[in-house]
Amino acid sequence: MLSDVRSDNLAAIFERSSGQACLYEWIEDVREKYVTADRMVTNGGGEEEVTAPTNSDAVMHVEADLQKTLRPCVRTAHLVRDVEREAMLAPLIVHGTPIIDRKSTFIAHACPVKCVEDVRSFVALLLDDRKIERAIHNMLAYRIIGDFVVKDNDEDGEHGAGNKLSSLLELLNAKNVAVVVTRWYGGIKLGPDRFKHINTCARLVLEEHGYLSDRGTKKKYK
């Protein structure tokens, strides 16, 4: 049964691609079907739990974030402000095209980064926008390539989304970039489709702004 559904989905993805590359969407579709099936067997269902991060969740991360660890937290990034760094990064932040499904809206934001302090400042700048700050989730992932790879994520209450974004950046070989995907919840649960929209938003903003090619149009961060 699962193999029949998978074949139908892969065929549909190919038809939608209109000749464009669709390998990544194929991989994600196959992986999501097996992960979802496994969760349904384990948990007895596959519906999402939609919960916003609470103040107590943020407080748990404040001390570590203020000490500038290698794990910036979305909900506390604004507590550590670097005015000069933010002034350099603000013009470099780009925003993708929104995806709307059943009244939920997803949009991705990207920024070039060279260190985790850049990541923190990028997130802080985003949260200055009250609409973004009040969204149900702002899911973060970043990947910095230097003498060694620095990468991490913050799912901001959307269980599993951070790891999926990190896997996407690695699969696409995205370098020196941070991505935040914002979701405004529309009151209708989307199930596994929400992960598809999260990764699609992130991939599109990276493609549209040149982060997947050395010859792209990404804004330079010097």
Short mmCIF file of C-alpha atoms in Angstrom, two decimals:
data_model
loop_
_atom_site.label_atom_id
_atom_site.label_comp_id
_atom_site.label_asym_id
_atom_site.label_seq_id
_atom_site.Cartn_x
_atom_site.Cartn_y
_atom_site.Cartn_z
CA MET A 1 0.00 0.00 0.00
CA LEU A 2 2.74 2.47 0.99
CA SER A 3 4.69 1.71 -2.19
CA ASP A 4 1.61 2.40 -4.34
CA VAL A 5 1.03 5.74 -2.63
CA ARG A 6 4.71 6.63 -2.98
CA SER A 7 4.70 5.86 -6.71
CA ASP A 8 1.62 8.02 -7.24
CA ASN A 9 3.18 10.89 -5.29
CA LEU A 10 6.47 10.71 -7.20
CA ALA A 11 4.60 10.76 -10.48
CA ALA A 12 2.61 13.80 -9.34
CA ILE A 13 5.77 15.61 -8.27
CA PHE A 14 7.35 14.94 -11.67
CA GLU A 15 4.30 16.28 -13.49
CA ARG A 16 4.32 19.46 -11.37
CA SER A 17 8.01 20.04 -11.99
CA SER A 18 7.47 21.05 -15.65
CA GLY A 19 10.96 19.89 -16.54
CA GLN A 20 12.63 21.52 -13.52
CA ALA A 21 14.83 19.65 -11.05
CA CYS A 22 12.68 17.72 -8.60
CA LEU A 23 15.09 15.22 -7.00
CA TYR A 24 15.08 16.95 -3.62
CA GLU A 25 11.27 17.02 -3.46
CA TRP A 26 11.25 13.30 -4.32
CA ILE A 27 13.71 12.54 -1.52
CA GLU A 28 11.73 14.56 1.02
CA ASP A 29 8.44 12.96 -0.04
CA VAL A 30 9.77 9.41 0.34
CA ARG A 31 11.44 10.20 3.66
CA GLU A 32 8.35 11.93 5.03
CA LYS A 33 6.07 9.01 4.13
CA TYR A 34 8.23 6.52 6.01
CA VAL A 35 8.75 8.83 9.01
CA THR A 36 5.02 9.55 9.22
CA ALA A 37 4.14 5.86 8.98
CA ASP A 38 6.61 5.04 11.73
CA ARG A 39 5.23 7.77 13.99
CA MET A 40 1.67 6.60 13.46
CA VAL A 41 2.63 3.07 14.47
CA THR A 42 4.54 4.32 17.50
CA ASN A 43 2.14 7.01 18.70
CA GLY A 44 -1.16 5.74 17.38
CA GLY A 45 -1.74 8.75 15.12
CA GLY A 46 -0.13 11.34 12.91
CA GLU A 47 -1.79 14.64 13.82
CA GLU A 48 0.30 17.62 14.80
CA GLU A 49 0.26 19.34 18.15
CA VAL A 50 0.15 23.10 17.55
CA THR A 51 1.60 24.89 20.57
CA ALA A 52 3.27 28.28 20.82
CA PRO A 53 6.48 28.60 22.84
CA THR A 54 5.78 29.97 26.31
CA ASN A 55 7.68 32.57 28.30
CA SER A 56 8.95 29.83 30.59
CA ASP A 57 10.38 27.99 27.58
CA ALA A 58 12.33 31.11 26.64
CA VAL A 59 13.54 31.74 30.18
CA MET A 60 15.12 28.28 30.29
CA HIS A 61 17.43 29.35 27.46
CA VAL A 62 18.20 32.91 28.56
CA GLU A 63 21.28 32.22 30.66
CA ALA A 64 22.96 30.08 28.00
CA ASP A 65 22.10 32.56 25.27
CA LEU A 66 23.41 35.55 27.20
CA GLN A 67 26.69 33.74 27.61
CA LYS A 68 26.96 33.58 23.79
CA THR A 69 27.02 29.82 23.45
CA LEU A 70 27.00 28.09 20.07
CA ARG A 71 23.23 27.75 20.24
CA PRO A 72 21.33 31.00 19.63
CA CYS A 73 17.72 30.71 20.78
CA VAL A 74 15.00 32.34 18.69
CA ARG A 75 12.94 33.59 21.62
CA THR A 76 15.87 35.18 23.48
CA ALA A 77 17.99 36.51 20.61
CA HIS A 78 16.64 40.03 21.12
CA LEU A 79 18.07 40.11 24.65
CA VAL A 80 21.62 40.40 23.30
CA ARG A 81 21.90 43.31 20.87
CA ASP A 82 24.94 44.32 18.84
CA VAL A 83 24.06 47.59 17.13
CA GLU A 84 27.07 47.70 14.80
CA ARG A 85 26.64 44.09 13.70
CA GLU A 86 22.92 44.58 13.13
CA ALA A 87 23.59 47.68 11.02
CA MET A 88 25.79 45.59 8.71
CA LEU A 89 23.38 42.67 8.50
CA ALA A 90 20.06 44.48 8.15
CA PRO A 91 20.47 45.37 4.43
CA LEU A 92 21.46 41.76 3.67
CA ILE A 93 18.31 40.07 4.99
CA VAL A 94 16.05 38.72 2.26
CA HIS A 95 12.52 37.33 2.36
CA GLY A 96 10.94 34.62 0.25
CA THR A 97 7.52 34.15 -1.30
CA PRO A 98 4.78 33.16 1.19
CA ILE A 99 3.10 29.76 1.00
CA ILE A 100 -0.52 29.70 2.19
CA ASP A 101 -2.32 26.46 3.01
CA ARG A 102 -5.60 26.17 4.91
CA LYS A 103 -5.18 29.64 6.42
CA SER A 104 -1.64 28.96 7.67
CA THR A 105 1.06 31.15 6.14
CA PHE A 106 4.73 30.22 5.83
CA ILE A 107 7.52 32.56 4.76
CA ALA A 108 11.30 32.13 4.85
CA HIS A 109 13.98 34.72 5.62
CA ALA A 110 17.71 34.32 4.92
CA CYS A 111 20.88 36.19 5.82
CA PRO A 112 24.60 35.61 5.18
CA VAL A 113 26.44 34.78 8.40
CA LYS A 114 30.07 34.19 9.40
CA CYS A 115 29.65 33.37 13.10
CA VAL A 116 26.96 32.53 15.63
CA GLU A 117 26.85 36.15 16.77
CA ASP A 118 25.71 37.01 13.23
CA VAL A 119 22.96 34.41 13.56
CA ARG A 120 21.78 35.91 16.83
CA SER A 121 21.71 39.42 15.38
CA PHE A 122 19.83 38.22 12.29
CA VAL A 123 17.13 36.64 14.45
CA ALA A 124 16.94 39.68 16.72
CA LEU A 125 16.37 41.92 13.70
CA LEU A 126 13.57 39.68 12.45
CA LEU A 127 11.86 39.71 15.84
CA ASP A 128 11.83 43.51 15.80
CA ASP A 129 8.94 43.03 13.37
CA ARG A 130 5.95 42.53 15.66
CA LYS A 131 4.13 40.40 13.12
CA ILE A 132 7.06 37.98 12.92
CA GLU A 133 7.64 38.05 16.67
CA ARG A 134 4.01 37.07 17.31
CA ALA A 135 3.99 34.16 14.84
CA ILE A 136 3.30 30.69 16.23
CA HIS A 137 6.76 29.45 15.16
CA ASN A 138 10.02 30.98 13.89
CA MET A 139 12.16 27.97 12.99
CA LEU A 140 15.90 28.56 12.61
CA ALA A 141 18.77 26.68 11.00
CA TYR A 142 22.24 27.83 10.01
CA ARG A 143 25.38 26.40 8.45
CA ILE A 144 28.76 28.15 8.62
CA ILE A 145 31.76 26.79 6.71
CA GLY A 146 35.28 27.77 7.79
CA ASP A 147 38.14 25.73 9.18
CA PHE A 148 35.35 23.49 10.42
CA VAL A 149 31.57 23.35 10.05
CA VAL A 150 29.36 25.14 12.58
CA LYS A 151 25.69 24.27 12.27
CA ASP A 152 22.67 24.15 14.55
CA ASN A 153 18.95 24.83 14.66
CA ASP A 154 16.09 25.94 16.88
CA GLU A 155 12.68 24.48 16.10
CA ASP A 156 10.88 27.08 18.26
CA GLY A 157 8.21 24.65 19.42
CA GLU A 158 7.63 22.89 16.07
CA HIS A 159 9.00 19.46 16.93
CA GLY A 160 11.27 18.10 14.21
CA ALA A 161 11.30 21.22 12.02
CA GLY A 162 14.75 22.38 13.10
CA ASN A 163 16.42 19.11 12.22
CA LYS A 164 14.66 19.05 8.87
CA LEU A 165 15.90 22.55 8.07
CA SER A 166 19.44 21.60 9.07
CA SER A 167 19.27 18.51 6.86
CA LEU A 168 18.05 20.69 3.99
CA LEU A 169 20.98 23.11 4.31
CA GLU A 170 23.40 20.19 4.32
CA LEU A 171 21.75 18.44 1.39
CA LEU A 172 21.80 21.67 -0.65
CA ASN A 173 25.38 22.41 0.48
CA ALA A 174 24.28 25.88 1.55
CA LYS A 175 27.22 27.78 3.02
CA ASN A 176 27.48 30.64 5.49
CA VAL A 177 23.78 31.32 5.70
CA ALA A 178 21.04 31.32 8.33
CA VAL A 179 17.41 30.66 7.49
CA VAL A 180 14.31 31.35 9.55
CA VAL A 181 10.91 30.05 8.47
CA THR A 182 7.98 31.88 10.05
CA ARG A 183 4.59 30.22 10.40
CA TRP A 184 1.35 31.96 11.26
CA TYR A 185 -1.18 29.33 12.31
CA GLY A 186 -4.58 29.54 10.66
CA GLY A 187 -6.53 27.32 13.02
CA ILE A 188 -6.45 24.16 10.88
CA LYS A 189 -3.88 21.45 11.54
CA LEU A 190 -1.83 20.55 8.47
CA GLY A 191 -0.22 17.30 9.60
CA PRO A 192 2.96 16.33 7.69
CA ASP A 193 2.22 18.95 5.01
CA ARG A 194 3.59 21.62 7.33
CA PHE A 195 7.09 20.16 7.07
CA LYS A 196 6.86 20.18 3.28
CA HIS A 197 5.93 23.87 3.33
CA ILE A 198 8.69 24.73 5.81
CA ASN A 199 11.40 23.13 3.68
CA THR A 200 9.95 24.40 0.40
CA CYS A 201 9.97 27.99 1.72
CA ALA A 202 13.57 27.64 2.87
CA ARG A 203 14.76 26.06 -0.37
CA LEU A 204 13.06 28.70 -2.51
CA VAL A 205 14.52 31.67 -0.64
CA LEU A 206 17.99 30.13 -0.96
CA GLU A 207 17.52 29.47 -4.67
CA GLU A 208 15.99 32.86 -5.44
CA HIS A 209 18.78 34.77 -3.71
CA GLY A 210 21.79 32.85 -4.95
CA TYR A 211 22.83 30.83 -1.91
CA LEU A 212 23.01 27.57 -3.85
CA SER A 213 25.51 28.74 -6.46
CA ASP A 214 28.82 30.60 -6.32
CA ARG A 215 27.57 32.52 -9.34
CA GLY A 216 24.33 33.49 -7.67
CA THR A 217 23.01 36.91 -6.73
CA LYS A 218 23.32 36.72 -2.96
CA LYS A 219 24.20 39.95 -1.19
CA LYS A 220 27.81 40.12 -0.06
CA TYR A 221 28.73 40.27 3.60
CA LYS A 222 32.25 41.64 4.05
#
